[in-house]
């Protein structure tokens, strides 16, 4: 399963589409508290984002250490997809999740579990197709926190909580979803962060569930096709406008310095300038809503 990146970040699809009508800017932008996205270009996006990011004496970073057995998984934080594993192997490094934490308080982690299908046969050349989760299927997640202003060594890491997928027996050995083709569960933890982006991001985005599905689908497809066209042209200024809000939130939640913001934007430009990357037309897709209906993406 692959994911085509058509995430209309932090606004409704309508907001994304109306942003397509813009004029290419050639003059330097005067950075103010109120930044007009139509003024964003590839040349000034780093400066504009840097002007918005606040630094703090303490800058808590949150991570998930994820382990799984006899299953494939998807993990969401506050209904935002943060991790997908459709392989037998496990995630080696902790997964940082600040970009899905908009403010202090209760955070929700959702885990979706699937059977391994033909992966064991493909990996070891024996066995059979597995279409159901088993007694031994399990997911373990440890939430950790570390201050970015610290040395960020192992000794600076603080364990917030540990959680394991539900079981039915006293010993905790029999998975609650054994025999099912799919199982989903959630748990919560408390995070303390110095920023509050709940009013300036997908935290207060329009609810796309209120739109007619056919209309939403057509608007999303129009957005994707326009994005694909501009990507093929190598239109850096267009990409900068489309990514400005999402990169701004990412920069704030990870307390990025100007150099880190520049590195983040350089990575996007590297993709844009890579001749080996061939954007694919969207087909055989499913439109999926995330963030409480505040955003959507296509999966295929």
PDB file of N, CA and C in Angstrom, residues 8 21-22 48 50 57 63 99 138 140 142 176 208 214 247 249 252 284:
ATOM      1  N   UNK A   8      -4.045  18.297   2.215  1.00  0.00           N
ATOM      2  CA  UNK A   8      -4.298  19.738   2.202  1.00  0.00           C
ATOM      3  C   UNK A   8      -4.129  20.246   3.623  1.00  0.00           C
ATOM      4  N   UNK A  21      -4.587  30.169  -7.117  1.00  0.00           N
ATOM      5  CA  UNK A  21      -4.639  31.348  -7.973  1.00  0.00           C
ATOM      6  C   UNK A  21      -3.705  32.406  -7.406  1.00  0.00           C
ATOM      7  N   UNK A  22      -2.491  32.448  -7.926  1.00  0.00           N
ATOM      8  CA  UNK A  22      -1.526  33.396  -7.380  1.00  0.00           C
ATOM      9  C   UNK A  22      -0.649  33.943  -8.492  1.00  0.00           C
ATOM     10  N   UNK A  48      10.717  33.811   6.279  1.00  0.00           N
ATOM     11  CA  UNK A  48       9.351  34.001   6.760  1.00  0.00           C
ATOM     12  C   UNK A  48       9.009  33.018   7.866  1.00  0.00           C
ATOM     13  N   UNK A  50      11.200  31.435   9.804  1.00  0.00           N
ATOM     14  CA  UNK A  50      12.062  31.749  10.942  1.00  0.00           C
ATOM     15  C   UNK A  50      11.486  32.894  11.777  1.00  0.00           C
ATOM     16  N   UNK A  57      12.982  28.487  26.798  1.00  0.00           N
ATOM     17  CA  UNK A  57      14.016  28.020  27.726  1.00  0.00           C
ATOM     18  C   UNK A  57      14.016  26.503  27.810  1.00  0.00           C
ATOM     19  N   UNK A  63       8.527  11.428  21.764  1.00  0.00           N
ATOM     20  CA  UNK A  63       8.855  10.333  20.856  1.00  0.00           C
ATOM     21  C   UNK A  63       8.028   9.093  21.192  1.00  0.00           C
ATOM     22  N   UNK A  99       5.054  17.270  15.784  1.00  0.00           N
ATOM     23  CA  UNK A  99       4.271  17.935  14.744  1.00  0.00           C
ATOM     24  C   UNK A  99       2.796  17.548  14.798  1.00  0.00           C
ATOM     25  N   UNK A 138       0.932  -8.548  18.794  1.00  0.00           N
ATOM     26  CA  UNK A 138       1.064  -7.556  19.869  1.00  0.00           C
ATOM     27  C   UNK A 138       1.788  -6.309  19.383  1.00  0.00           C
ATOM     28  N   UNK A 140       3.722  -2.869  21.245  1.00  0.00           N
ATOM     29  CA  UNK A 140       4.143  -2.177  22.459  1.00  0.00           C
ATOM     30  C   UNK A 140       4.646  -0.788  22.078  1.00  0.00           C
ATOM     31  N   UNK A 142       6.210   2.847  23.839  1.00  0.00           N
ATOM     32  CA  UNK A 142       6.678   3.635  24.974  1.00  0.00           C
ATOM     33  C   UNK A 142       6.750   5.089  24.539  1.00  0.00           C
ATOM     34  N   UNK A 176      -6.377  -9.445  22.371  1.00  0.00           N
ATOM     35  CA  UNK A 176      -7.831  -9.255  22.377  1.00  0.00           C
ATOM     36  C   UNK A 176      -8.447  -9.347  20.988  1.00  0.00           C
ATOM     37  N   UNK A 208     -14.293  18.642   6.822  1.00  0.00           N
ATOM     38  CA  UNK A 208     -14.574  18.214   5.448  1.00  0.00           C
ATOM     39  C   UNK A 208     -15.692  17.185   5.381  1.00  0.00           C
ATOM     40  N   UNK A 214     -18.703  13.644  -3.307  1.00  0.00           N
ATOM     41  CA  UNK A 214     -18.329  13.817  -4.717  1.00  0.00           C
ATOM     42  C   UNK A 214     -17.671  15.173  -4.950  1.00  0.00           C
ATOM     43  N   UNK A 247       5.079  23.559   6.817  1.00  0.00           N
ATOM     44  CA  UNK A 247       6.467  23.677   7.249  1.00  0.00           C
ATOM     45  C   UNK A 247       6.590  24.620   8.439  1.00  0.00           C
ATOM     46  N   UNK A 249       4.351  25.009  10.880  1.00  0.00           N
ATOM     47  CA  UNK A 249       3.948  24.255  12.060  1.00  0.00           C
ATOM     48  C   UNK A 249       5.038  23.255  12.450  1.00  0.00           C
ATOM     49  N   UNK A 252       7.871  25.124  14.175  1.00  0.00           N
ATOM     50  CA  UNK A 252       7.572  25.556  15.538  1.00  0.00           C
ATOM     51  C   UNK A 252       7.530  24.381  16.512  1.00  0.00           C
ATOM     52  N   UNK A 284      -6.710   4.402  -8.938  1.00  0.00           N
ATOM     53  CA  UNK A 284      -6.953   3.308  -7.985  1.00  0.00           C
ATOM     54  C   UNK A 284      -6.788   3.801  -6.553  1.00  0.00           C
TER      55      UNK A 284
END
